[in-house]
CSV table of C-alpha atoms in Angstrom, one decimal:
chain,number,residue,atom,x,y,z
A,869,MET,CA,-93.4,-64.5,-79.4
A,870,LYS,CA,-92.3,-63.1,-76.0
A,871,ALA,CA,-92.2,-59.4,-75.2
A,872,LEU,CA,-91.6,-57.2,-72.2
A,873,ILE,CA,-94.5,-54.8,-71.8
A,874,PHE,CA,-95.0,-51.9,-69.5
A,875,GLU,CA,-98.8,-52.3,-69.2
A,876,THR,CA,-99.2,-49.2,-67.0
A,877,PRO,CA,-96.6,-47.3,-64.9
A,878,ASN,CA,-94.8,-49.6,-62.5
A,879,LYS,CA,-96.4,-52.7,-64.1
A,880,PRO,CA,-93.9,-54.7,-66.2
A,881,VAL,CA,-95.0,-58.0,-67.5
A,882,ILE,CA,-93.7,-60.7,-69.9
A,883,ALA,CA,-96.5,-61.5,-72.4
A,884,ASP,CA,-97.1,-63.6,-75.5
A,885,VAL,CA,-97.8,-61.3,-78.4
A,886,PRO,CA,-98.4,-62.0,-82.2
A,887,MET,CA,-95.5,-62.3,-84.5
A,888,PRO,CA,-95.1,-59.1,-86.7
A,889,SER,CA,-95.6,-59.1,-90.5
A,890,ILE,CA,-93.5,-56.6,-92.5
A,891,LYS,CA,-94.4,-54.0,-95.1
A,892,ASP,CA,-92.4,-53.8,-98.3
A,893,THR,CA,-90.4,-50.9,-96.9
A,894,GLU,CA,-89.5,-52.6,-93.6
A,895,VAL,CA,-87.2,-55.3,-92.3
A,896,MET,CA,-87.9,-57.7,-89.5
A,897,VAL,CA,-85.2,-58.0,-86.8
A,898,LYS,CA,-84.6,-60.8,-84.4
A,899,THR,CA,-83.4,-59.3,-81.1
A,900,ARG,CA,-80.1,-60.7,-79.8
A,901,THR,CA,-79.2,-58.3,-77.0
A,902,VAL,CA,-80.8,-55.3,-75.3
A,903,GLY,CA,-79.4,-53.1,-72.6
A,904,ILE,CA,-81.5,-51.7,-69.7
A,905,CYS,CA,-81.1,-47.9,-69.5
A,906,HIS,CA,-81.8,-45.5,-66.7
A,907,SER,CA,-84.3,-43.9,-69.1
A,908,ASP,CA,-86.2,-47.2,-69.1
A,909,TYR,CA,-86.8,-46.7,-65.4
A,910,GLU,CA,-88.2,-43.2,-66.1
A,911,LEU,CA,-90.6,-44.8,-68.5
A,912,LEU,CA,-91.5,-47.5,-66.1
A,913,ALA,CA,-92.3,-44.8,-63.4
A,914,GLY,CA,-94.6,-43.0,-65.8
A,915,ARG,CA,-92.4,-40.1,-66.9
A,916,TYR,CA,-90.2,-39.2,-69.8
A,917,ILE,CA,-88.9,-36.2,-71.6
A,918,ILE,CA,-91.6,-36.4,-74.3
A,919,PRO,CA,-95.2,-37.6,-74.1
A,920,ILE,CA,-95.7,-41.3,-73.6
A,921,SER,CA,-98.7,-43.7,-73.4
A,922,TYR,CA,-99.2,-47.3,-72.3
A,923,PRO,CA,-99.0,-50.1,-72.9
A,924,VAL,CA,-95.5,-49.8,-74.4
A,925,THR,CA,-92.5,-52.1,-75.0
A,926,PRO,CA,-89.2,-50.6,-73.9
A,927,GLY,CA,-85.7,-51.3,-75.4
A,928,HIS,CA,-83.6,-48.7,-77.3
A,929,GLU,CA,-80.1,-50.1,-76.7
A,930,TRP,CA,-80.1,-53.1,-78.9
A,931,CYS,CA,-78.4,-55.4,-81.4
A,932,GLY,CA,-80.2,-57.8,-83.7
A,933,GLU,CA,-80.2,-59.8,-86.9
A,934,ILE,CA,-82.3,-59.2,-89.9
A,935,VAL,CA,-84.5,-62.2,-90.6
A,936,GLU,CA,-86.8,-60.9,-93.3
A,937,VAL,CA,-86.5,-58.0,-95.8
A,938,GLY,CA,-89.3,-56.1,-97.5
A,939,LYS,CA,-89.5,-56.1,-101.3
A,940,ALA,CA,-88.5,-52.4,-101.6
A,941,VAL,CA,-85.5,-52.6,-99.3
A,942,LYS,CA,-82.2,-52.5,-101.1
A,943,ASN,CA,-79.3,-51.9,-98.6
A,944,PHE,CA,-79.9,-54.7,-96.2
A,945,LYS,CA,-80.2,-58.5,-96.5
A,946,VAL,CA,-81.2,-61.4,-94.3
A,947,GLY,CA,-78.4,-62.3,-91.9
A,948,ASP,CA,-77.1,-58.7,-91.5
A,949,ARG,CA,-76.4,-57.8,-87.8
A,950,VAL,CA,-77.6,-54.3,-87.1
A,951,VAL,CA,-78.1,-51.7,-84.4
A,952,GLY,CA,-80.6,-48.8,-84.6
A,953,GLU,CA,-80.9,-45.2,-83.7
A,954,CYS,CA,-83.5,-44.3,-81.1
A,955,VAL,CA,-84.6,-40.8,-82.2
A,956,VAL,CA,-86.4,-41.6,-85.4
A,957,ARG,CA,-88.8,-39.9,-87.8
A,958,THR,CA,-92.0,-41.5,-89.2
A,959,PRO,CA,-94.4,-39.8,-91.6
A,960,GLU,CA,-96.5,-38.8,-88.7
A,961,ARG,CA,-94.0,-37.5,-86.1
A,962,LEU,CA,-90.6,-37.7,-84.5
A,963,HIS,CA,-90.4,-40.7,-82.2
A,964,HIS,CA,-88.2,-42.1,-79.5
A,965,PHE,CA,-87.9,-45.8,-80.2
A,966,GLY,CA,-88.7,-47.8,-77.1
A,967,PHE,CA,-90.6,-44.9,-75.5
A,968,SER,CA,-93.2,-43.2,-77.7
A,969,MET,CA,-93.2,-46.3,-79.9
A,970,ASP,CA,-92.5,-50.0,-79.1
A,971,GLY,CA,-88.9,-50.9,-78.7
A,972,ALA,CA,-86.7,-54.0,-78.9
A,973,ASP,CA,-87.5,-55.8,-75.7
A,974,ARG,CA,-89.3,-58.5,-77.7
A,975,GLU,CA,-88.1,-61.5,-79.8
A,976,TYR,CA,-88.9,-59.9,-83.2
A,977,PHE,CA,-89.8,-56.4,-84.4
A,978,ASN,CA,-90.2,-54.5,-87.6
A,979,VAL,CA,-88.1,-51.4,-88.3
A,980,ASN,CA,-87.5,-48.8,-91.0
A,981,PRO,CA,-84.1,-49.6,-92.5
A,982,ASP,CA,-83.3,-45.9,-92.6
A,983,TRP,CA,-82.8,-46.1,-88.8
A,984,LEU,CA,-80.3,-48.9,-89.0
A,985,HIS,CA,-76.5,-49.3,-89.1
A,986,LYS,CA,-74.7,-52.6,-90.0
A,987,LEU,CA,-72.5,-54.0,-87.2
A,988,PRO,CA,-68.9,-55.0,-88.2
A,989,GLU,CA,-67.8,-58.6,-87.4
A,990,ALA,CA,-65.2,-57.2,-85.0
A,991,VAL,CA,-68.0,-55.9,-82.8
A,992,ASP,CA,-69.9,-58.8,-81.1
A,993,ASP,CA,-73.5,-58.8,-80.0
A,994,MET,CA,-72.8,-57.8,-76.4
A,995,ARG,CA,-70.9,-54.7,-77.4
A,996,GLY,CA,-73.5,-54.1,-80.1
A,997,SER,CA,-76.1,-53.4,-77.4
A,998,LEU,CA,-73.7,-50.8,-76.0
A,999,ILE,CA,-73.5,-48.9,-79.3
A,1000,GLU,CA,-76.3,-46.5,-78.4
A,1001,PRO,CA,-74.9,-45.4,-75.0
A,1002,PHE,CA,-71.4,-45.3,-76.5
A,1003,THR,CA,-72.5,-42.9,-79.2
A,1004,CYS,CA,-73.7,-40.5,-76.4
A,1005,GLY,CA,-70.3,-40.6,-74.7
A,1006,PHE,CA,-68.4,-40.3,-78.0
A,1007,TYR,CA,-70.6,-37.3,-79.0
A,1008,ALA,CA,-70.0,-35.7,-75.6
A,1009,VAL,CA,-66.3,-35.7,-76.1
A,1010,LEU,CA,-66.4,-34.7,-79.8
A,1011,ARG,CA,-68.9,-31.8,-79.1
A,1012,SER,CA,-66.3,-30.2,-76.8
A,1013,GLY,CA,-63.5,-30.4,-79.4
A,1014,GLY,CA,-62.4,-34.1,-78.9
A,1015,THR,CA,-59.3,-34.9,-77.0
A,1016,ASN,CA,-55.8,-36.5,-77.4
A,1017,ALA,CA,-52.8,-37.8,-75.6
A,1018,SER,CA,-51.7,-34.4,-74.4
A,1019,GLU,CA,-54.9,-33.9,-72.3
A,1020,THR,CA,-56.4,-35.1,-69.0
A,1021,VAL,CA,-60.2,-35.8,-69.1
A,1022,VAL,CA,-62.2,-36.0,-65.9
A,1023,VAL,CA,-65.5,-37.9,-66.1
A,1024,SER,CA,-67.8,-37.1,-63.2
A,1025,GLY,CA,-70.1,-40.0,-62.7
A,1026,GLY,CA,-69.2,-43.7,-63.3
A,1027,GLY,CA,-72.5,-45.1,-64.5
A,1028,THR,CA,-72.9,-46.5,-68.0
A,1029,ILE,CA,-72.7,-43.1,-69.7
A,1030,GLY,CA,-69.8,-42.1,-67.6
A,1031,LEU,CA,-67.9,-45.3,-68.4
A,1032,VAL,CA,-68.5,-45.2,-72.1
A,1033,THR,CA,-67.5,-41.6,-72.1
A,1034,ALA,CA,-64.3,-42.6,-70.4
A,1035,ALA,CA,-63.8,-45.3,-72.9
A,1036,ALA,CA,-64.2,-42.9,-75.8
A,1037,ALA,CA,-61.7,-40.4,-74.3
A,1038,LEU,CA,-59.2,-43.3,-73.7
A,1039,GLY,CA,-59.6,-44.4,-77.3
A,1040,MET,CA,-58.7,-40.9,-78.4
A,1041,GLY,CA,-55.5,-41.2,-76.3
A,1042,ALA,CA,-56.3,-39.0,-73.3
A,1043,ARG,CA,-55.5,-39.7,-69.7
A,1044,VAL,CA,-58.9,-40.2,-68.0
A,1045,ILE,CA,-59.9,-39.9,-64.4
A,1046,VAL,CA,-63.4,-41.1,-63.4
A,1047,ALA,CA,-64.9,-39.6,-60.2
A,1048,ASP,CA,-67.6,-41.7,-58.6
A,1049,PRO,CA,-68.4,-42.5,-54.9
A,1050,ILE,CA,-69.4,-46.2,-55.6
A,1051,PRO,CA,-66.4,-48.5,-55.4
A,1052,ARG,CA,-67.6,-51.0,-58.0
A,1053,ARG,CA,-67.9,-48.2,-60.6
A,1054,ARG,CA,-64.4,-47.1,-59.8
A,1055,GLU,CA,-63.2,-50.7,-60.2
A,1056,ILE,CA,-64.8,-51.0,-63.7
A,1057,ALA,CA,-63.3,-47.6,-64.7
A,1058,GLN,CA,-59.9,-49.0,-63.8
A,1059,LYS,CA,-60.5,-52.1,-65.8
A,1060,LEU,CA,-61.2,-49.9,-68.8
A,1061,GLY,CA,-57.9,-48.2,-68.4
A,1062,ALA,CA,-58.9,-45.1,-66.5
A,1063,GLU,CA,-57.8,-43.8,-63.1
A,1064,ALA,CA,-60.6,-43.4,-60.5
A,1065,ILE,CA,-61.2,-41.3,-57.4
A,1066,ASP,CA,-63.9,-41.0,-54.8
A,1067,PRO,CA,-65.2,-37.4,-55.2
A,1068,THR,CA,-66.6,-37.4,-51.6
A,1069,ASP,CA,-63.0,-37.6,-50.4
A,1070,ARG,CA,-61.7,-34.2,-51.4
A,1071,GLY,CA,-62.3,-34.9,-55.0
A,1072,SER,CA,-61.1,-31.6,-56.5
A,1073,GLU,CA,-58.0,-31.7,-54.4
A,1074,GLN,CA,-57.2,-35.2,-55.7
A,1075,VAL,CA,-57.7,-34.0,-59.3
A,1076,MET,CA,-55.3,-31.1,-58.7
A,1077,ALA,CA,-52.7,-33.3,-57.1
A,1078,MET,CA,-52.9,-35.9,-59.9
A,1079,THR,CA,-52.5,-33.1,-62.6
A,1080,GLY,CA,-49.7,-31.2,-60.9
A,1081,GLY,CA,-52.0,-28.4,-59.9
A,1082,LYS,CA,-53.3,-27.8,-63.4
A,1083,GLY,CA,-56.7,-29.5,-63.5
A,1084,ALA,CA,-58.5,-31.2,-66.3
A,1085,ASP,CA,-58.5,-30.0,-69.9
A,1086,LEU,CA,-62.0,-31.5,-70.4
A,1087,VAL,CA,-64.6,-32.3,-67.8
A,1088,VAL,CA,-67.6,-34.4,-68.8
A,1089,GLU,CA,-70.5,-34.4,-66.3
A,1090,CYS,CA,-72.3,-37.7,-66.7
A,1091,ALA,CA,-74.2,-38.2,-63.4
A,1092,GLY,CA,-76.7,-35.4,-63.3
A,1093,HIS,CA,-76.5,-35.3,-59.5
A,1094,ASP,CA,-76.3,-31.9,-57.8
A,1095,ALA,CA,-72.9,-32.5,-56.2
A,1096,SER,CA,-71.4,-33.8,-59.5
A,1097,ILE,CA,-72.6,-30.8,-61.4
A,1098,ALA,CA,-71.3,-28.4,-58.8
A,1099,SER,CA,-67.9,-30.1,-58.9
A,1100,VAL,CA,-67.1,-29.6,-62.6
A,1101,PHE,CA,-65.9,-26.0,-62.2
A,1102,ASP,CA,-63.4,-27.1,-59.6
A,1103,TYR,CA,-62.0,-30.0,-61.7
A,1104,ALA,CA,-61.4,-27.9,-64.8
A,1105,CYS,CA,-58.1,-26.2,-65.6
A,1106,GLN,CA,-57.7,-22.6,-66.8
A,1107,ASP,CA,-59.2,-22.3,-70.3
A,1108,GLY,CA,-60.7,-25.7,-69.8
A,1109,ARG,CA,-63.8,-27.2,-71.4
A,1110,ILE,CA,-66.9,-28.7,-69.8
A,1111,SER,CA,-69.5,-31.0,-71.4
A,1112,MET,CA,-72.8,-31.3,-69.5
A,1113,VAL,CA,-74.3,-34.7,-70.3
A,1114,GLY,CA,-76.1,-35.8,-67.1
A,1115,ILE,CA,-79.8,-34.9,-66.9
A,1116,ASN,CA,-80.8,-32.6,-64.1
A,1117,ILE,CA,-84.1,-31.0,-65.2
A,1118,GLY,CA,-86.3,-28.8,-63.0
A,1119,ARG,CA,-83.9,-28.6,-60.0
A,1120,LYS,CA,-81.8,-25.7,-58.8
A,1121,ILE,CA,-78.3,-26.3,-57.4
A,1122,ALA,CA,-75.7,-24.2,-55.7
A,1123,SER,CA,-72.4,-24.0,-57.5
A,1124,ASN,CA,-69.4,-21.7,-57.7
A,1125,MET,CA,-70.4,-20.1,-61.1
A,1126,GLY,CA,-67.7,-17.5,-60.6
A,1127,LEU,CA,-65.1,-20.1,-61.6
A,1128,MET,CA,-66.6,-20.1,-65.1
A,1129,GLN,CA,-65.4,-16.6,-65.6
A,1130,LEU,CA,-62.2,-16.8,-63.5
A,1131,LYS,CA,-61.1,-19.9,-65.4
A,1132,ASN,CA,-62.4,-18.7,-68.8
A,1133,LEU,CA,-64.3,-21.9,-69.2
A,1134,THR,CA,-66.1,-23.2,-72.3
A,1135,ILE,CA,-69.3,-25.0,-71.3
A,1136,ARG,CA,-71.6,-27.0,-73.6
A,1137,GLY,CA,-74.8,-28.8,-73.0
A,1138,CYS,CA,-75.0,-32.1,-74.7
A,1139,ILE,CA,-77.9,-34.6,-75.3
A,1140,GLY,CA,-78.2,-37.6,-77.5
A,1141,SER,CA,-75.8,-38.5,-80.3
A,1142,PRO,CA,-77.0,-36.9,-83.5
A,1143,GLY,CA,-75.0,-37.6,-86.6
A,1144,VAL,CA,-72.2,-39.7,-85.1
A,1145,TRP,CA,-73.4,-43.3,-85.2
A,1146,PRO,CA,-71.3,-44.4,-88.3
A,1147,ALA,CA,-68.2,-42.8,-86.9
A,1148,ALA,CA,-68.7,-44.2,-83.4
A,1149,ILE,CA,-69.1,-47.7,-84.8
A,1150,ARG,CA,-66.0,-47.4,-86.9
A,1151,PHE,CA,-64.2,-46.0,-83.8
A,1152,LEU,CA,-65.1,-49.1,-81.8
A,1153,GLU,CA,-64.1,-51.4,-84.6
A,1154,LYS,CA,-60.7,-49.8,-85.3
A,1155,THR,CA,-59.7,-49.2,-81.6
A,1156,GLY,CA,-60.9,-52.6,-80.4
A,1157,ILE,CA,-62.0,-51.0,-77.1
A,1158,ASP,CA,-63.3,-53.7,-74.7
A,1159,LEU,CA,-66.5,-52.4,-73.2
A,1160,SER,CA,-67.5,-55.8,-71.7
A,1161,PRO,CA,-66.6,-54.8,-68.1
A,1162,ILE,CA,-69.5,-52.4,-68.1
A,1163,GLN,CA,-72.0,-55.2,-68.7
A,1164,THR,CA,-72.0,-56.6,-65.2
A,1165,HIS,CA,-75.2,-58.8,-65.5
A,1166,LYS,CA,-77.1,-60.8,-68.1
A,1167,PHE,CA,-80.7,-62.0,-68.0
A,1168,SER,CA,-82.8,-63.7,-70.6
A,1169,LEU,CA,-85.6,-61.7,-72.1
A,1170,THR,CA,-88.1,-63.9,-70.3
A,1171,ASP,CA,-86.5,-62.9,-67.0
A,1172,ALA,CA,-86.5,-59.2,-67.8
A,1173,VAL,CA,-88.7,-58.2,-64.9
A,1174,LYS,CA,-86.1,-59.7,-62.5
A,1175,GLY,CA,-83.4,-57.8,-64.4
A,1176,PHE,CA,-85.3,-54.5,-63.9
A,1177,GLU,CA,-85.6,-55.3,-60.2
A,1178,LEU,CA,-81.9,-55.8,-59.8
A,1179,GLY,CA,-81.1,-52.7,-61.8
A,1180,GLN,CA,-82.8,-50.4,-59.3
A,1181,ASP,CA,-79.8,-50.7,-57.0
A,1182,PRO,CA,-76.9,-48.8,-58.5
A,1183,LYS,CA,-74.5,-50.5,-56.1
A,1184,ALA,CA,-75.5,-53.9,-57.3
A,1185,CYS,CA,-74.8,-53.6,-61.0
A,1186,ILE,CA,-73.9,-51.2,-63.8
A,1187,LYS,CA,-75.3,-52.4,-67.1
A,1188,ILE,CA,-77.9,-55.2,-67.3
A,1189,THR,CA,-78.1,-56.8,-70.7
A,1190,LEU,CA,-81.1,-58.9,-71.8
A,1191,THR,CA,-80.3,-61.7,-74.2
A,1192,THR,CA,-82.3,-63.9,-76.6
A,1193,GLY,CA,-79.8,-66.6,-77.6
A,1194,ALA,CA,-77.2,-64.1,-78.8
A,1195,LYS,CA,-73.9,-65.1,-80.1
A,1196,HIS,CA,-71.0,-63.9,-78.0
């Protein structure tokens, strides 16, 4: 079978590898769709938030179909469409699927069924590969108390995580404003149903004008860029909430921290999506949110290296999805 392998940092290759054989406690999954994530580029560059080693197969945003079931597995059957969590525990240690252990950028792989969730028929394979990032945006909103139709949410950063966060807040009924300097990202935000602004063009003034001088009830920072992080205090209203999602580790930035006190803000750090996968999947199923505008490009798994090359330009695309004959 074919697999994408990072042989060493900055050396991705498509290789022929042996088909897996399952243990009694495992299932074999045929990959249908896999998203390329910014974290995959961190892995490709030779760095990640936990220790990693090479060679490794990436791929943690995936949707697949079970094609073989181990004798001891009771809750899944051949033909089930599934998605899987990426922070998983084995008897040896806590792993990040697709980073510290091989991921889904291959035609078939074995997996512990405890990591899996069944995908409803209402959620197709393409949206299935967006479940993992969507859970992160969904969790970011829930962790700060959720939202509703009485509130305005500003999402700072219009990449994949920012856009799925906007979609989650829209699905909860809020008015959503996405702030991003890249026109294409603002266009996609508008397709999802959000409003959009260029934060480099008096961003905080635009937010205040759009909210009648009040500001945002909830601000979700999804870019991790210095200017984006600094802006969240300006966007928030009095007694507002801020959820910090974008990763900015090891850098120091200048920001008006005094506004945290003057506005009586509640600020929460947020990473991952622990405990919300079943709820997030039901949410997507029941709301029928169309996330497809986020998936701007598709490549076959055998062309994954070309997909990774395109994805290095944030102005060229948003989410690249790799496919292996998926149904959609």
